[in-house]
Coordinates of C-alpha atoms in Angstrom, one line a residue:
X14 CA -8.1 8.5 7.7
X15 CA -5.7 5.3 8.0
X16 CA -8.3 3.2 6.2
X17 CA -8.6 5.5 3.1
X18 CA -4.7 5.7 3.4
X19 CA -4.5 1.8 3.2
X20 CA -7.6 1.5 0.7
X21 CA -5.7 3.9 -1.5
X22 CA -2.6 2.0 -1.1
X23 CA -4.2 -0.8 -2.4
X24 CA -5.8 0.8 -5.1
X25 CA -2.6 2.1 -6.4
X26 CA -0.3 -1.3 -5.7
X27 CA -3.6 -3.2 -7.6
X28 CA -3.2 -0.8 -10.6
X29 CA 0.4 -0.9 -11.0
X30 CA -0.2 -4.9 -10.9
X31 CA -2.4 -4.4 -14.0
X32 CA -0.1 -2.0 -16.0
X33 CA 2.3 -4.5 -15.3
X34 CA 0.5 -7.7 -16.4
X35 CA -0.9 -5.3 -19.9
X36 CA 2.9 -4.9 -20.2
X37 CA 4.1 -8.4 -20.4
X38 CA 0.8 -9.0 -22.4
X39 CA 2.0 -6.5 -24.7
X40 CA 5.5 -7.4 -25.1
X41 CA 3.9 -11.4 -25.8
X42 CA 2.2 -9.6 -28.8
X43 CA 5.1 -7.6 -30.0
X44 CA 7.6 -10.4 -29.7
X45 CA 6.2 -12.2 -32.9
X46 CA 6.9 -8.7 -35.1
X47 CA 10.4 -9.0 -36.3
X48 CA 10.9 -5.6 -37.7
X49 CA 13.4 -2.8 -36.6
X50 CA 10.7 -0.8 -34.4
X51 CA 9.3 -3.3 -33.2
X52 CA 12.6 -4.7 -31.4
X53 CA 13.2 -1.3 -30.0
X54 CA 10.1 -0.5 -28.9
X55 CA 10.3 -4.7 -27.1
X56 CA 13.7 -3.2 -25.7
X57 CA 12.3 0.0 -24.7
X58 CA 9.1 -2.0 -22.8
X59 CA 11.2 -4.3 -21.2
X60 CA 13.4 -1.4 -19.6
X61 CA 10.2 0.1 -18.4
X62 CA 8.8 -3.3 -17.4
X63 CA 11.6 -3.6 -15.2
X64 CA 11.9 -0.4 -14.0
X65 CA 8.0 -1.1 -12.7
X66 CA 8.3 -3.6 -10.8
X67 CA 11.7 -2.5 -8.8
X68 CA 9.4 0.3 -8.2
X69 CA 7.0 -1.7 -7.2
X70 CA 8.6 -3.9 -5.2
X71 CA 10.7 -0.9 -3.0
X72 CA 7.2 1.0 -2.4
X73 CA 5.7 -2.6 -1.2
X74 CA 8.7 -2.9 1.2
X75 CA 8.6 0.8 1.9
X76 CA 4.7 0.4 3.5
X77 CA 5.8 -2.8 5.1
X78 CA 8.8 -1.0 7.0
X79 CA 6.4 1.9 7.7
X80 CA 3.6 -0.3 9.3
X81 CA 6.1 -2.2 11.3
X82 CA 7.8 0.8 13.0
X83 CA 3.9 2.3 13.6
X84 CA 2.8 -0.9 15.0
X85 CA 6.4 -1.3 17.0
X86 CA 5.5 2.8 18.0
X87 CA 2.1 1.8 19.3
X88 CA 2.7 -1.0 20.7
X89 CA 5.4 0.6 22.9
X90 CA 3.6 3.3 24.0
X91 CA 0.6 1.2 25.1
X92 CA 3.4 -0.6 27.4
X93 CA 5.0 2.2 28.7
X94 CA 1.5 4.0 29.3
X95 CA -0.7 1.7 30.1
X96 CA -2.6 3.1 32.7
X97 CA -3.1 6.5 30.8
X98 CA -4.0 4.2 27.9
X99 CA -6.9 2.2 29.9
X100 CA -7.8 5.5 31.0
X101 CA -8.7 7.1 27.6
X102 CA -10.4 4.4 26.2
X103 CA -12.5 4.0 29.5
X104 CA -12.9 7.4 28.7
X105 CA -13.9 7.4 25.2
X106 CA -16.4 4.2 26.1
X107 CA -18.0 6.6 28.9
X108 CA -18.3 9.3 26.4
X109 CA -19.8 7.2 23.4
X110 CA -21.8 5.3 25.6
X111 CA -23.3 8.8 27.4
X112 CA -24.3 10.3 23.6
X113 CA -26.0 6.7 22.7
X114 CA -27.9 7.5 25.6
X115 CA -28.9 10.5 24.9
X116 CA -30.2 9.6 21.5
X117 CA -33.1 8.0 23.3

């Protein structure tokens, strides 16, 4: 589940990347028109390009914060339960190791 979350992620933060570069592609092409729509519609792309990439920029911190205080979560439960920790995967290894045994 967390690796479709993160592949998602990625997916979405790689797209808004593209949009982004098309836009400042686009506004390169538009920037040699001189007419009346054409410098409202640069004005109008460069509120949106900028708009974009605060966006951008507060979801990529967002995810950071996130991950840290899971990872800073995890990490302090491990410490605090070790023993129950060690336990469980011990347990897990006994269980996957009993049904790769039974396969045979």
């Amino acid at each position: 589940m967390a690796r479709v979350i993160k592949e998602n992620k990625d997916k979405l933060i790689k797209d808004f990347h593209s949009v982004i570069a098309d836009t400042e592609e686009l506004m390169k092409t538009v920037s040699n028109e001189s007419s009346g729509t054409a410098q409202a519609l640069r004005t109008k792309i460069e509120q949106n390009l900028k708009q974009a990439k605060e966006y951008l920029e507060d979801f990529e911190d967002s995810i950071i914060d996130k991950s840290k205080t899971a990872a800073r979560a995890t990490d302090e439960y491990v410490h605090e339960n070790a023993w129950q920790t060690i336990g469980l995967a011990v347990g897990i290894g006994i269980l996957i190791g009993y049904l790769l045994s039974d396969r045979d």
